Amino acid sequence: MYRSAPSSSASSDAGVPRRQASCPVATAPADTFWWRCGPLSLLWHRAPLLANLGLLLALLSACVAALMLGSAGLGPYAALKAAFGHGEFADVFVVRELRLPRLLAGLGTGAAFSLAGCLMQTLASNRLATPGIIGIDNGATAFAVASVVGLGASLAPPAMALSGAVVATALAFGLSGGIGTRGYRFLVAGIGVGALFGAGTQLMLARVSIDVANSAYPWTVGSLNARDASSLEWLGIALLLAVPAALWLGRGLNTLRFTDSVAIGLGQHVARVRMATLWLSVLLTAAAVAVAGPVGMVALVGPEIARYLSRHKGVPLLGSALAGALVMVLADLAGRTLLPPLEIPVGIVMAVVGSPYLLWILLRSPR
């Protein structure tokens, strides 16, 4: 057979190694970190990565301060030793029996509230659409209080809180026209549902004895004092399930910031992403309310801090969880130490801090 002679271009490439010729040359954008090892490569935006690292360091410092500070002050080394069961008996008792469970409750509930708020805000495309404002917190609280006062004694408070969150969510989205609803119609429907469940909670407390009402009072204001171990276990399971699922939904959540046609054109199944986001928000909110009661302002403040530090690059899921945990731990620490021996519930501290911030969001001009 006749074989044509190789072209001059082919002969000029004969000395180039095959591996180098087949590998594309790529450069990372200026504001990113790029890591590559063989066929694997990872690309991180610089601002969110640095923001998450800063929030993690601040959270670790707040955890050490929460173990140290109180009526019985401890040094950093003594507090850390006591947290692992070493040191003097009094220090170990104060840290492991009183402060450490409270710290774990603050970390878990803060992360759950803030992550649920970030998911709900992304779902509704509205910065005010947090579980507390649209009534999910009040629904979970009403059902949990019903369990405490004896109206739902067959179910534990975590299960009752989840049932209440599901009912409140169904009402809010049903009245607003479905999961795809955006804007203030969704908020108004949620506010009405929250007011309905809040009135139901007050009615239940008014019809029971003063002792039973006092036992249910922490559920209505938000507190981390003497939390039930079983509720903490439910919260830990919810976080183990919801955080990886939310990170897995990250690309779909980023496309929800655009119109439905753009998201579908990018290959996303919008209805499935919204449904999964909705149920993750309900699960996280119910688990957090079952531990601490309604502390809804964390879901508003935490995502805003994460967005600001990450310079609004994408949906800050991990940053919101870290910021919410930090805010919750600091709020509980302030409630314990500012006015000793009086202890201010964390829900009241967050209301004092978060309410002016909510007014500032409403009154400022949108960017």
GROMACS .gro file of C-alpha atoms in nm:
model
  367
    1MET     CA    1   0.000   0.000   0.000
    2TYR     CA    2   0.094   0.353  -0.050
    3ARG     CA    3   0.165   0.548   0.268
    4SER     CA    4   0.189   0.922   0.250
    5ALA     CA    5   0.492   1.089   0.396
    6PRO     CA    6   0.451   1.255   0.733
    7SER     CA    7   0.384   1.622   0.723
    8SER     CA    8   0.634   1.875   0.844
    9SER     CA    9   0.418   1.962   1.148
   10ALA     CA   10   0.407   1.598   1.257
   11SER     CA   11   0.782   1.566   1.217
   12SER     CA   12   0.838   1.883   1.417
   13ASP     CA   13   0.636   1.734   1.712
   14ALA     CA   14   0.829   1.411   1.713
   15GLY     CA   15   1.060   1.524   1.990
   16VAL     CA   16   0.780   1.638   2.224
   17PRO     CA   17   0.693   1.382   2.496
   18ARG     CA   18   0.343   1.241   2.456
   19ARG     CA   19   0.244   1.313   2.821
   20GLN     CA   20   0.324   1.682   2.795
   21ALA     CA   21   0.148   1.721   2.463
   22SER     CA   22  -0.176   1.561   2.594
   23CYS     CA   23  -0.199   1.762   2.918
   24PRO     CA   24  -0.383   2.090   2.879
   25VAL     CA   25  -0.227   2.403   3.017
   26ALA     CA   26  -0.459   2.570   3.268
   27THR     CA   27  -0.421   2.859   3.505
   28ALA     CA   28  -0.636   2.933   3.808
   29PRO     CA   29  -0.812   3.268   3.848
   30ALA     CA   30  -0.638   3.527   4.060
   31ASP     CA   31  -0.875   3.498   4.357
   32THR     CA   32  -0.862   3.118   4.389
   33PHE     CA   33  -0.643   2.839   4.523
   34TRP     CA   34  -0.581   2.552   4.280
   35TRP     CA   35  -0.452   2.212   4.390
   36ARG     CA   36  -0.378   1.936   4.140
   37CYS     CA   37  -0.244   1.584   4.188
   38GLY     CA   38  -0.254   1.367   3.877
   39PRO     CA   39  -0.610   1.339   3.747
   40LEU     CA   40  -0.754   1.507   4.059
   41SER     CA   41  -0.782   1.882   4.098
   42LEU     CA   42  -0.956   2.111   4.344
   43LEU     CA   43  -1.036   2.479   4.307
   44TRP     CA   44  -1.124   2.698   4.607
   45HIS     CA   45  -1.224   3.061   4.612
   46ARG     CA   46  -0.978   3.250   4.827
   47ALA     CA   47  -1.229   3.464   5.024
   48PRO     CA   48  -1.462   3.182   5.141
   49LEU     CA   49  -1.167   2.958   5.233
   50LEU     CA   50  -0.998   3.228   5.441
   51ALA     CA   51  -1.333   3.324   5.595
   52ASN     CA   52  -1.403   2.966   5.703
   53LEU     CA   53  -1.055   2.931   5.853
   54GLY     CA   54  -1.099   3.257   6.043
   55LEU     CA   55  -1.441   3.152   6.172
   56LEU     CA   56  -1.300   2.816   6.282
   57LEU     CA   57  -1.019   2.982   6.479
   58ALA     CA   58  -1.264   3.225   6.639
   59LEU     CA   59  -1.497   2.936   6.727
   60LEU     CA   60  -1.216   2.740   6.893
   61SER     CA   61  -1.123   3.049   7.098
   62ALA     CA   62  -1.487   3.097   7.201
   63CYS     CA   63  -1.511   2.732   7.308
   64VAL     CA   64  -1.206   2.767   7.533
   65ALA     CA   65  -1.351   3.087   7.681
   66ALA     CA   66  -1.685   2.915   7.746
   67LEU     CA   67  -1.506   2.641   7.941
   68MET     CA   68  -1.296   2.892   8.136
   69LEU     CA   69  -1.533   3.172   8.231
   70GLY     CA   70  -1.804   3.160   8.495
   71SER     CA   71  -1.854   3.187   8.869
   72ALA     CA   72  -1.563   2.943   8.911
   73GLY     CA   73  -1.297   3.083   8.682
   74LEU     CA   74  -1.036   2.850   8.537
   75GLY     CA   75  -0.720   2.896   8.337
   76PRO     CA   76  -0.701   2.771   7.977
   77TYR     CA   77  -0.481   2.474   8.062
   78ALA     CA   78  -0.690   2.372   8.364
   79ALA     CA   79  -1.014   2.403   8.164
   80LEU     CA   80  -0.884   2.187   7.879
   81LYS     CA   81  -0.750   1.925   8.123
   82ALA     CA   82  -1.084   1.914   8.302
   83ALA     CA   83  -1.268   1.873   7.971
   84PHE     CA   84  -1.077   1.546   7.919
   85GLY     CA   85  -1.139   1.430   8.278
   86HIS     CA   86  -0.806   1.526   8.433
   87GLY     CA   87  -0.724   1.768   8.712
   88GLU     CA   88  -0.894   1.852   9.038
   89PHE     CA   89  -1.232   1.697   9.110
   90ALA     CA   90  -1.412   2.034   9.143
   91ASP     CA   91  -1.273   2.155   8.809
   92VAL     CA   92  -1.370   1.833   8.634
   93PHE     CA   93  -1.722   1.849   8.775
   94VAL     CA   94  -1.775   2.213   8.675
   95VAL     CA   95  -1.642   2.165   8.322
   96ARG     CA   96  -1.773   1.819   8.229
   97GLU     CA   97  -2.109   1.830   8.407
   98LEU     CA   98  -2.206   2.196   8.370
   99ARG     CA   99  -2.015   2.379   8.098
  100LEU     CA  100  -1.923   2.115   7.841
  101PRO     CA  101  -2.281   1.988   7.775
  102ARG     CA  102  -2.395   2.347   7.745
  103LEU     CA  103  -2.113   2.422   7.504
  104LEU     CA  104  -2.197   2.121   7.288
  105ALA     CA  105  -2.562   2.227   7.283
  106GLY     CA  106  -2.462   2.577   7.175
  107LEU     CA  107  -2.236   2.449   6.898
  108GLY     CA  108  -2.496   2.209   6.761
  109THR     CA  109  -2.797   2.439   6.780
  110GLY     CA  110  -2.609   2.740   6.644
  111ALA     CA  111  -2.482   2.545   6.345
  112ALA     CA  112  -2.825   2.391   6.282
  113PHE     CA  113  -3.019   2.719   6.308
  114SER     CA  114  -2.774   2.910   6.088
  115LEU     CA  115  -2.744   2.640   5.821
  116ALA     CA  116  -3.124   2.609   5.810
  117GLY     CA  117  -3.148   2.986   5.769
  118CYS     CA  118  -2.898   2.986   5.482
  119LEU     CA  119  -3.087   2.706   5.307
  120MET     CA  120  -3.425   2.876   5.353
  121GLN     CA  121  -3.296   3.215   5.235
  122THR     CA  122  -3.152   3.052   4.923
  123LEU     CA  123  -3.473   2.861   4.862
  124ALA     CA  124  -3.692   3.171   4.883
  125SER     CA  125  -3.434   3.414   4.735
  126ASN     CA  126  -3.495   3.645   5.028
  127ARG     CA  127  -3.259   3.739   5.313
  128LEU     CA  128  -3.548   3.759   5.561
  129ALA     CA  129  -3.684   3.410   5.493
  130THR     CA  130  -3.545   3.237   5.802
  131PRO     CA  131  -3.717   2.950   5.987
  132GLY     CA  132  -3.792   3.181   6.278
  133ILE     CA  133  -3.961   3.449   6.072
  134ILE     CA  134  -4.170   3.218   5.855
  135GLY     CA  135  -4.308   3.027   6.153
  136ILE     CA  136  -4.116   2.697   6.153
  137ASP     CA  137  -3.960   2.778   6.492
  138ASN     CA  138  -4.298   2.858   6.645
  139GLY     CA  139  -4.454   2.543   6.503
  140ALA     CA  140  -4.179   2.323   6.645
  141THR     CA  141  -4.199   2.507   6.979
  142ALA     CA  142  -4.576   2.467   7.004
  143PHE     CA  143  -4.559   2.091   6.954
  144ALA     CA  144  -4.263   2.055   7.193
  145VAL     CA  145  -4.448   2.253   7.462
  146ALA     CA  146  -4.751   2.031   7.405
  147SER     CA  147  -4.530   1.733   7.484
  148VAL     CA  148  -4.393   1.898   7.800
  149VAL     CA  149  -4.733   2.003   7.941
  150GLY     CA  150  -4.884   1.659   7.874
  151LEU     CA  151  -5.093   1.711   7.562
  152GLY     CA  152  -4.859   1.494   7.357
  153ALA     CA  153  -4.698   1.280   7.625
  154SER     CA  154  -4.678   0.974   7.401
  155LEU     CA  155  -4.403   1.138   7.193
  156ALA     CA  156  -4.073   1.287   7.309
  157PRO     CA  157  -4.007   1.661   7.255
  158PRO     CA  158  -3.769   1.603   6.959
  159ALA     CA  159  -4.029   1.400   6.770
  160MET     CA  160  -4.301   1.649   6.856
  161ALA     CA  161  -4.079   1.939   6.745
  162LEU     CA  162  -4.019   1.770   6.410
  163SER     CA  163  -4.394   1.718   6.367
  164GLY     CA  164  -4.463   2.083   6.444
  165ALA     CA  165  -4.197   2.203   6.202
  166VAL     CA  166  -4.344   1.987   5.925
  167VAL     CA  167  -4.696   2.117   5.988
  168ALA     CA  168  -4.582   2.481   5.996
  169THR     CA  169  -4.380   2.437   5.676
  170ALA     CA  170  -4.671   2.276   5.494
  171LEU     CA  171  -4.903   2.559   5.596
  172ALA     CA  172  -4.657   2.837   5.504
  173PHE     CA  173  -4.571   2.700   5.160
  174GLY     CA  174  -4.927   2.596   5.089
  175LEU     CA  175  -5.065   2.943   5.166
  176SER     CA  176  -4.790   3.115   4.969
  177GLY     CA  177  -4.843   2.911   4.655
  178GLY     CA  178  -4.583   2.635   4.665
  179ILE     CA  179  -4.215   2.575   4.705
  180GLY     CA  180  -4.118   2.798   4.416
  181THR     CA  181  -4.275   3.108   4.569
  182ARG     CA  182  -4.042   3.406   4.601
  183GLY     CA  183  -4.072   3.743   4.765
  184TYR     CA  184  -4.283   3.888   5.042
  185ARG     CA  185  -4.594   3.677   4.985
  186PHE     CA  186  -4.404   3.382   5.125
  187LEU     CA  187  -4.288   3.590   5.423
  188VAL     CA  188  -4.634   3.721   5.502
  189ALA     CA  189  -4.781   3.370   5.496
  190GLY     CA  190  -4.504   3.246   5.724
  191ILE     CA  191  -4.550   3.531   5.969
  192GLY     CA  192  -4.920   3.449   5.992
  193VAL     CA  193  -4.850   3.080   6.051
  194GLY     CA  194  -4.593   3.168   6.317
  195ALA     CA  195  -4.836   3.398   6.495
  196LEU     CA  196  -5.098   3.121   6.496
  197PHE     CA  197  -4.863   2.869   6.656
  198GLY     CA  198  -4.732   3.130   6.899
  199ALA     CA  199  -5.085   3.200   7.018
  200GLY     CA  200  -5.144   2.827   7.057
  201THR     CA  201  -4.832   2.798   7.275
  202GLN     CA  202  -4.947   3.079   7.503
  203LEU     CA  203  -5.294   2.924   7.528
  204MET     CA  204  -5.148   2.590   7.639
  205LEU     CA  205  -4.932   2.757   7.903
  206ALA     CA  206  -5.229   2.955   8.034
  207ARG     CA  207  -5.439   2.642   8.090
  208VAL     CA  208  -5.188   2.442   8.299
  209SER     CA  209  -5.061   2.481   8.654
  210ILE     CA  210  -4.783   2.725   8.736
  211ASP     CA  211  -4.531   2.445   8.799
  212VAL     CA  212  -4.594   2.284   8.460
  213ALA     CA  213  -4.581   2.624   8.290
  214ASN     CA  214  -4.245   2.697   8.454
  215SER     CA  215  -4.107   2.366   8.328
  216ALA     CA  216  -4.212   2.457   7.974
  217TYR     CA  217  -4.098   2.820   7.996
  218PRO     CA  218  -3.740   2.759   7.866
  219TRP     CA  219  -3.888   2.613   7.547
  220THR     CA  220  -4.062   2.942   7.473
  221VAL     CA  221  -3.764   3.180   7.514
  222GLY     CA  222  -3.465   2.967   7.415
  223SER     CA  223  -3.218   2.835   7.670
  224LEU     CA  224  -2.917   2.603   7.682
  225ASN     CA  225  -2.938   2.534   8.055
  226ALA     CA  226  -2.972   2.165   8.160
  227ARG     CA  227  -3.045   2.027   7.815
  228ASP     CA  228  -3.160   1.668   7.778
  229ALA     CA  229  -2.896   1.420   7.660
  230SER     CA  230  -3.139   1.242   7.427
  231SER     CA  231  -3.221   1.571   7.253
  232LEU     CA  232  -2.849   1.631   7.197
  233GLU     CA  233  -2.821   1.287   7.039
  234TRP     CA  234  -3.108   1.369   6.801
  235LEU     CA  235  -2.938   1.696   6.714
  236GLY     CA  236  -2.606   1.523   6.645
  237ILE     CA  237  -2.774   1.271   6.415
  238ALA     CA  238  -2.954   1.551   6.230
  239LEU     CA  239  -2.627   1.739   6.175
  240LEU     CA  240  -2.445   1.426   6.058
  241LEU     CA  241  -2.718   1.373   5.798
  242ALA     CA  242  -2.791   1.731   5.697
  243VAL     CA  243  -2.446   1.891   5.668
  244PRO     CA  244  -2.306   1.647   5.407
  245ALA     CA  245  -2.638   1.654   5.222
  246ALA     CA  246  -2.634   2.036   5.213
  247LEU     CA  247  -2.274   2.041   5.084
  248TRP     CA  248  -2.371   1.786   4.819
  249LEU     CA  249  -2.653   2.020   4.711
  250GLY     CA  250  -2.412   2.314   4.690
  251ARG     CA  251  -2.400   2.339   4.310
  252GLY     CA  252  -2.776   2.316   4.282
  253LEU     CA  253  -2.819   2.582   4.550
  254ASN     CA  254  -2.587   2.815   4.360
  255THR     CA  255  -2.807   2.783   4.051
  256LEU     CA  256  -3.121   2.864   4.255
  257ARG     CA  257  -2.999   3.223   4.277
  258PHE     CA  258  -3.084   3.257   3.908
  259THR     CA  259  -3.416   3.215   3.730
  260ASP     CA  260  -3.566   2.870   3.685
  261SER     CA  261  -3.493   2.869   3.312
  262VAL     CA  262  -3.124   2.941   3.372
  263ALA     CA  263  -3.101   2.672   3.642
  264ILE     CA  264  -3.267   2.415   3.414
  265GLY     CA  265  -3.035   2.514   3.132
  266LEU     CA  266  -2.739   2.445   3.361
  267GLY     CA  267  -2.865   2.089   3.409
  268GLN     CA  268  -3.035   2.119   3.749
  269HIS     CA  269  -3.362   1.954   3.845
  270VAL     CA  270  -3.503   2.260   4.020
  271ALA     CA  271  -3.801   2.091   4.188
  272ARG     CA  272  -3.584   1.819   4.342
  273VAL     CA  273  -3.325   2.066   4.469
  274ARG     CA  274  -3.595   2.280   4.627
  275MET     CA  275  -3.768   1.987   4.791
  276ALA     CA  276  -3.441   1.854   4.934
  277THR     CA  277  -3.349   2.202   5.059
  278LEU     CA  278  -3.687   2.245   5.222
  279TRP     CA  279  -3.670   1.916   5.414
  280LEU     CA  280  -3.314   1.977   5.526
  281SER     CA  281  -3.424   2.313   5.670
  282VAL     CA  282  -3.715   2.151   5.851
  283LEU     CA  283  -3.497   1.874   5.995
  284LEU     CA  284  -3.229   2.112   6.120
  285THR     CA  285  -3.477   2.357   6.270
  286ALA     CA  286  -3.677   2.089   6.449
  287ALA     CA  287  -3.364   1.927   6.596
  288ALA     CA  288  -3.232   2.265   6.717
  289VAL     CA  289  -3.566   2.372   6.868
  290ALA     CA  290  -3.589   2.037   7.050
  291VAL     CA  291  -3.264   2.126   7.231
  292ALA     CA  292  -3.269   2.504   7.280
  293GLY     CA  293  -3.617   2.625   7.197
  294PRO     CA  294  -3.679   2.908   6.948
  295VAL     CA  295  -3.360   3.110   6.894
  296GLY     CA  296  -3.449   3.226   6.547
  297MET     CA  297  -3.222   3.528   6.522
  298VAL     CA  298  -2.920   3.299   6.483
  299ALA     CA  299  -3.061   3.193   6.146
  300LEU     CA  300  -3.061   3.558   6.039
  301VAL     CA  301  -2.726   3.675   6.177
  302GLY     CA  302  -2.513   3.368   6.101
  303PRO     CA  303  -2.563   3.354   5.722
  304GLU     CA  304  -2.517   3.731   5.694
  305ILE     CA  305  -2.178   3.711   5.869
  306ALA     CA  306  -2.073   3.426   5.641
  307ARG     CA  307  -2.183   3.609   5.326
  308TYR     CA  308  -2.001   3.926   5.425
  309LEU     CA  309  -1.674   3.747   5.507
  310SER     CA  310  -1.686   3.535   5.190
  311ARG     CA  311  -1.765   3.845   4.981
  312HIS     CA  312  -2.091   3.695   4.853
  313LYS     CA  313  -1.918   3.423   4.647
  314GLY     CA  314  -2.167   3.138   4.623
  315VAL     CA  315  -2.390   3.001   4.898
  316PRO     CA  316  -2.182   2.995   5.222
  317LEU     CA  317  -2.310   2.668   5.369
  318LEU     CA  318  -2.008   2.572   5.580
  319GLY     CA  319  -1.940   2.933   5.673
  320SER     CA  320  -2.299   2.977   5.790
  321ALA     CA  321  -2.273   2.673   6.017
  322LEU     CA  322  -1.947   2.799   6.169
  323ALA     CA  323  -2.077   3.154   6.211
  324GLY     CA  324  -2.401   3.033   6.371
  325ALA     CA  325  -2.213   2.814   6.619
  326LEU     CA  326  -1.985   3.106   6.705
  327VAL     CA  327  -2.275   3.346   6.757
  328MET     CA  328  -2.465   3.096   6.974
  329VAL     CA  329  -2.165   3.018   7.196
  330LEU     CA  330  -2.085   3.387   7.244
  331ALA     CA  331  -2.450   3.474   7.319
  332ASP     CA  332  -2.475   3.200   7.581
  333LEU     CA  333  -2.141   3.305   7.733
  334ALA     CA  334  -2.263   3.665   7.756
  335GLY     CA  335  -2.589   3.554   7.918
  336ARG     CA  336  -2.396   3.356   8.181
  337THR     CA  337  -2.131   3.614   8.269
  338LEU     CA  338  -2.265   3.968   8.213
  339LEU     CA  339  -2.502   3.995   8.513
  340PRO     CA  340  -2.397   3.736   8.772
  341PRO     CA  341  -2.560   3.565   8.954
  342LEU     CA  342  -2.852   3.636   8.717
  343GLU     CA  343  -2.849   3.420   8.405
  344ILE     CA  344  -3.006   3.556   8.088
  345PRO     CA  345  -3.143   3.291   7.847
  346VAL     CA  346  -2.965   3.279   7.515
  347GLY     CA  347  -3.289   3.348   7.329
  348ILE     CA  348  -3.324   3.685   7.502
  349VAL     CA  349  -2.961   3.775   7.432
  350MET     CA  350  -3.005   3.695   7.063
  351ALA     CA  351  -3.329   3.893   7.049
  352VAL     CA  352  -3.152   4.198   7.193
  353VAL     CA  353  -2.865   4.161   6.945
  354GLY     CA  354  -3.058   4.043   6.641
  355SER     CA  355  -3.361   4.273   6.647
  356PRO     CA  356  -3.165   4.594   6.569
  357TYR     CA  357  -2.983   4.403   6.299
  358LEU     CA  358  -3.315   4.295   6.147
  359LEU     CA  359  -3.435   4.657   6.146
  360TRP     CA  360  -3.109   4.762   5.981
  361ILE     CA  361  -3.163   4.508   5.702
  362LEU     CA  362  -3.518   4.633   5.648
  363LEU     CA  363  -3.427   5.003   5.646
  364ARG     CA  364  -3.104   5.005   5.445
  365SER     CA  365  -3.103   5.045   5.070
  366PRO     CA  366  -3.050   4.715   4.883
  367ARG     CA  367  -2.725   4.680   4.691
   0.00000   0.00000   0.00000
